[in-house]
Short mmCIF file of C-alpha atoms in Angstrom, two decimals:
data_model
loop_
_atom_site.label_atom_id
_atom_site.label_comp_id
_atom_site.label_asym_id
_atom_site.label_seq_id
_atom_site.Cartn_x
_atom_site.Cartn_y
_atom_site.Cartn_z
CA SER A 1 93.76 101.62 89.54
CA ILE A 2 96.13 99.13 91.05
CA ILE A 3 99.00 100.54 89.08
CA LEU A 4 98.70 103.69 91.14
CA SER A 5 96.83 102.58 94.22
CA THR A 6 99.37 100.97 96.52
CA MET A 7 101.43 102.77 99.13
CA THR A 8 105.20 102.81 98.93
CA GLY A 9 107.32 101.10 101.56
CA SER A 10 110.74 99.68 102.42
CA LYS A 11 110.15 95.93 102.17
CA PRO A 12 108.74 93.62 99.47
CA PHE A 13 105.67 91.45 99.84
CA SER A 14 106.87 88.46 101.83
CA PRO A 15 106.78 85.49 101.81
CA ARG A 16 107.40 85.54 98.07
CA ALA A 17 105.67 83.25 95.62
CA PRO A 18 107.62 80.05 94.85
CA GLU A 19 110.55 80.42 92.45
CA THR A 20 110.03 84.12 91.79
CA THR A 21 112.63 86.85 91.67
CA ASN A 22 112.54 90.49 90.72
CA GLU A 23 115.18 93.18 90.45
CA ALA A 24 112.97 95.49 92.49
CA GLU A 25 113.89 93.57 95.61
CA SER A 26 117.57 94.45 95.19
CA GLU A 27 116.60 98.10 94.87
CA GLY A 28 115.00 98.12 98.31
CA MET A 29 111.48 97.70 96.92
CA LYS A 30 110.58 101.35 97.33
CA ILE A 31 107.72 100.82 94.89
CA ARG A 32 104.91 98.76 96.34
CA CYS A 33 102.59 98.77 93.31
CA PRO A 34 102.98 95.27 91.88
CA PHE A 35 102.22 96.21 88.28
CA ILE A 36 104.81 98.96 88.26
CA ASN A 37 107.36 96.50 89.64
CA ILE A 38 106.44 93.95 86.98
CA TYR A 39 106.33 96.16 83.90
CA ARG A 40 108.55 99.10 84.90
CA PRO A 41 106.89 101.88 82.87
CA ASP A 42 109.24 104.61 81.66
CA ALA A 43 108.74 107.56 84.02
CA SER A 44 110.88 109.98 82.01
CA SER A 45 107.73 111.57 80.58
CA PHE A 46 103.96 111.29 80.90
CA GLY A 47 103.60 110.05 77.33
CA LYS A 48 106.16 107.29 77.67
CA PHE A 49 104.70 106.28 81.04
CA MET A 50 101.22 105.89 79.55
CA ASP A 51 102.49 104.05 76.46
CA ASP A 52 104.17 101.47 78.69
CA CYS A 53 101.04 101.15 80.84
CA GLU A 54 99.02 100.37 77.72
CA LYS A 55 101.61 97.85 76.48
CA SER A 56 101.44 96.09 79.84
CA GLY A 57 97.72 95.46 79.40
CA LEU A 58 96.21 98.38 81.34
CA ASP A 59 93.36 100.42 79.92
CA LYS A 60 95.02 103.63 78.77
CA ARG A 61 92.01 105.92 79.19
CA GLY A 62 91.33 104.90 82.78
CA SER A 63 94.98 104.84 83.81
CA GLU A 64 95.64 108.18 82.13
CA LEU A 65 93.03 109.96 84.23
CA ILE A 66 94.43 108.54 87.46
CA ALA A 67 98.04 109.19 86.45
CA ALA A 68 97.22 112.80 85.56
CA THR A 69 95.53 113.31 88.93
CA VAL A 70 98.58 111.87 90.69
CA VAL A 71 100.95 114.22 88.84
CA VAL A 72 98.81 117.24 89.73
CA GLN A 73 98.69 116.30 93.41
CA GLN A 74 102.39 115.44 93.57
CA LYS A 75 103.90 118.17 91.39
CA GLY A 76 101.21 120.60 90.34
CA PHE A 77 99.15 121.24 87.21
CA LEU A 78 101.97 123.08 85.45
CA GLU A 79 104.22 120.02 85.64
CA LEU A 80 101.45 117.90 84.13
CA LEU A 81 101.25 120.34 81.20
CA ARG A 82 105.01 119.99 80.85
CA GLY A 83 104.62 116.24 80.47
CA GLU A 84 105.90 115.09 83.86
CA ALA A 85 105.16 111.47 84.81
CA PRO A 86 103.99 110.30 88.25
CA ASP A 87 106.62 109.75 90.91
CA VAL A 88 105.91 106.09 91.66
CA GLU A 89 107.97 106.18 94.87
CA ARG A 90 105.73 108.85 96.40
CA LEU A 91 102.26 107.39 95.87
CA ASP A 92 101.63 107.44 99.60
CA GLU A 93 101.49 111.25 99.35
CA VAL A 94 98.39 111.15 97.14
CA PRO A 95 95.21 111.08 99.28
CA ILE A 96 92.83 109.84 96.57
CA ILE A 97 94.73 106.57 96.09
CA ASN A 98 96.46 106.14 99.44
CA HIS A 99 94.86 103.59 101.79
CA PRO A 100 96.12 101.70 104.85
CA ASP A 101 94.40 98.36 104.18
CA MET A 102 97.17 96.91 102.02
CA PHE A 103 97.65 93.26 101.12
CA HIS A 104 101.37 93.89 101.69
CA SER A 105 100.79 94.72 105.34
CA TYR A 106 99.79 91.16 106.26
CA PRO A 107 101.74 88.85 103.93
CA ASP A 108 101.59 85.74 106.10
CA TYR A 109 97.82 86.02 106.55
CA VAL A 110 97.31 86.62 102.84
CA GLN A 111 99.36 83.61 101.79
CA GLU A 112 97.95 81.27 104.43
CA THR A 113 94.35 82.26 103.73
CA LEU A 114 94.68 81.95 99.97
CA LYS A 115 96.34 78.56 100.26
CA ALA A 116 93.74 77.26 102.71
CA ALA A 117 90.87 78.37 100.48
CA ALA A 118 92.29 76.94 97.26
CA ASP A 119 90.52 74.06 95.55
CA GLU A 120 92.26 70.97 94.17
CA ASP A 121 93.34 72.96 91.11
CA GLY A 122 94.98 75.62 93.25
CA LYS A 123 92.31 78.25 92.55
CA VAL A 124 90.37 80.56 94.85
CA HIS A 125 87.19 82.55 94.25
CA TYR A 126 87.26 86.33 94.07
CA GLN A 127 85.21 86.45 97.27
CA THR A 128 88.22 85.04 99.14
CA MET A 129 90.26 88.07 98.10
CA VAL A 130 87.42 90.36 99.18
CA ASP A 131 87.23 88.65 102.56
CA ILE A 132 90.99 89.03 103.01
CA LYS A 133 90.78 92.74 102.21
CA LYS A 134 87.89 93.16 104.67
CA TRP A 135 89.91 91.41 107.38
CA ILE A 136 92.91 93.67 106.72
CA ALA A 137 90.72 96.77 106.84
CA LYS A 138 89.37 95.63 110.19
CA GLN A 139 92.89 95.26 111.57
CA GLU A 140 93.61 98.82 110.42
CA ASN A 141 90.32 100.12 111.86
CA VAL A 142 89.14 101.46 108.52
CA GLU A 143 86.38 100.73 106.04
CA PRO A 144 87.54 99.57 102.58
CA THR A 145 87.50 102.61 100.30
CA LYS A 146 86.39 102.69 96.68
CA GLY A 147 90.03 102.67 95.63
CA SER A 148 90.82 99.73 97.89
CA LYS A 149 87.91 97.76 96.46
CA ALA A 150 89.03 98.58 92.92
CA GLU A 151 92.54 97.45 93.82
CA THR A 152 91.14 94.05 94.82
CA ALA A 153 89.37 93.65 91.47
CA GLN A 154 92.46 94.72 89.57
CA LEU A 155 94.68 92.35 91.50
CA PHE A 156 92.27 89.54 90.61
CA LEU A 157 92.33 90.43 86.91
CA GLY A 158 96.04 91.14 86.83
CA SER A 159 96.70 87.72 88.29
CA GLY A 160 94.79 86.10 85.45
CA GLY A 161 91.43 85.81 87.20
CA SER A 162 88.43 84.71 85.12
CA ILE A 163 85.32 86.87 85.15
CA GLU A 164 83.35 83.92 83.81
CA THR A 165 84.21 81.57 86.70
CA GLY A 166 85.26 84.04 89.38
CA MET A 167 88.36 81.92 90.00
CA VAL A 168 92.10 82.67 89.99
CA TYR A 169 95.22 80.65 90.77
CA TYR A 170 96.25 81.65 94.28
CA GLU A 171 99.95 81.29 93.47
CA ASP A 172 99.56 83.79 90.64
CA VAL A 173 98.05 86.29 93.10
CA LEU A 174 101.13 85.86 95.28
CA ARG A 175 103.38 86.23 92.26
CA VAL A 176 101.79 89.52 91.27
CA LEU A 177 101.94 90.84 94.83
CA SER A 178 105.65 90.01 94.77
CA GLY A 179 106.14 92.03 91.58
CA THR A 180 106.39 88.99 89.32
CA PRO A 181 104.14 88.31 86.29
CA PRO A 182 101.53 85.56 86.51
CA ARG A 183 102.24 82.37 84.58
CA GLU A 184 99.93 83.41 81.73
CA LYS A 185 99.55 86.95 80.45
CA PRO A 186 96.17 88.35 81.59
CA LYS A 187 93.65 90.02 79.29
CA MET A 188 93.49 93.79 78.84
CA MET A 189 92.38 95.42 82.09
CA THR A 190 89.60 97.75 81.00
CA VAL A 191 87.29 99.75 83.24
CA ARG A 192 84.41 97.53 82.13
CA ARG A 193 86.23 94.35 83.11
CA ILE A 194 87.24 95.83 86.47
CA LYS A 195 83.58 96.59 87.22
CA LYS A 196 82.56 93.07 86.21
CA ALA A 197 85.24 91.55 88.43
CA GLY A 198 84.16 93.72 91.33
CA ALA A 199 80.60 92.43 90.98
CA LEU A 200 81.83 88.87 91.66
CA GLY A 201 82.12 89.56 95.39
CA THR A 202 80.14 91.19 98.16
CA TRP A 203 81.47 93.64 100.75
CA ASP A 204 78.54 93.58 103.21
#
């Protein structure tokens, strides 16, 4: 899940999308997951964290499984039973979701490639995002993992991408990467829709 699949770091995605601001930047942008920066789920307890994830449009069942796994790996099973929420500033310590091929690592390339591939309406196909991720993975000398591929599909959907057309506004992708909501609220991000989005592109 993208909400828990991006490493933490010290700087925001840059360059930022036009006319976007977010309080996370003033906090040092320790959280690199764009959806957490956008919706700021309450991390005071596991229940409140999951309620906020659901309100933000994420599939609760899928996110709950990942969040529970993160808590166990970060804090232990006992803390999960006590209702502890994930520590969103320490996601890089969780092997199952940590990956080096991050969109945030190459912001100039991401923005330039998206802009160059956009059609006259300012949209790009999902395959463009896949190709960007593959290029980043190559720079990092890794193969895109299952989690990294899922992150690409979730970024597409979270930016308002259409499964029917396979297209998304490139500026909305940049907005989401910067921790700012897309111009229109996206549909609920279910596991089924993530799989359908992922099928829009090829990784070979």
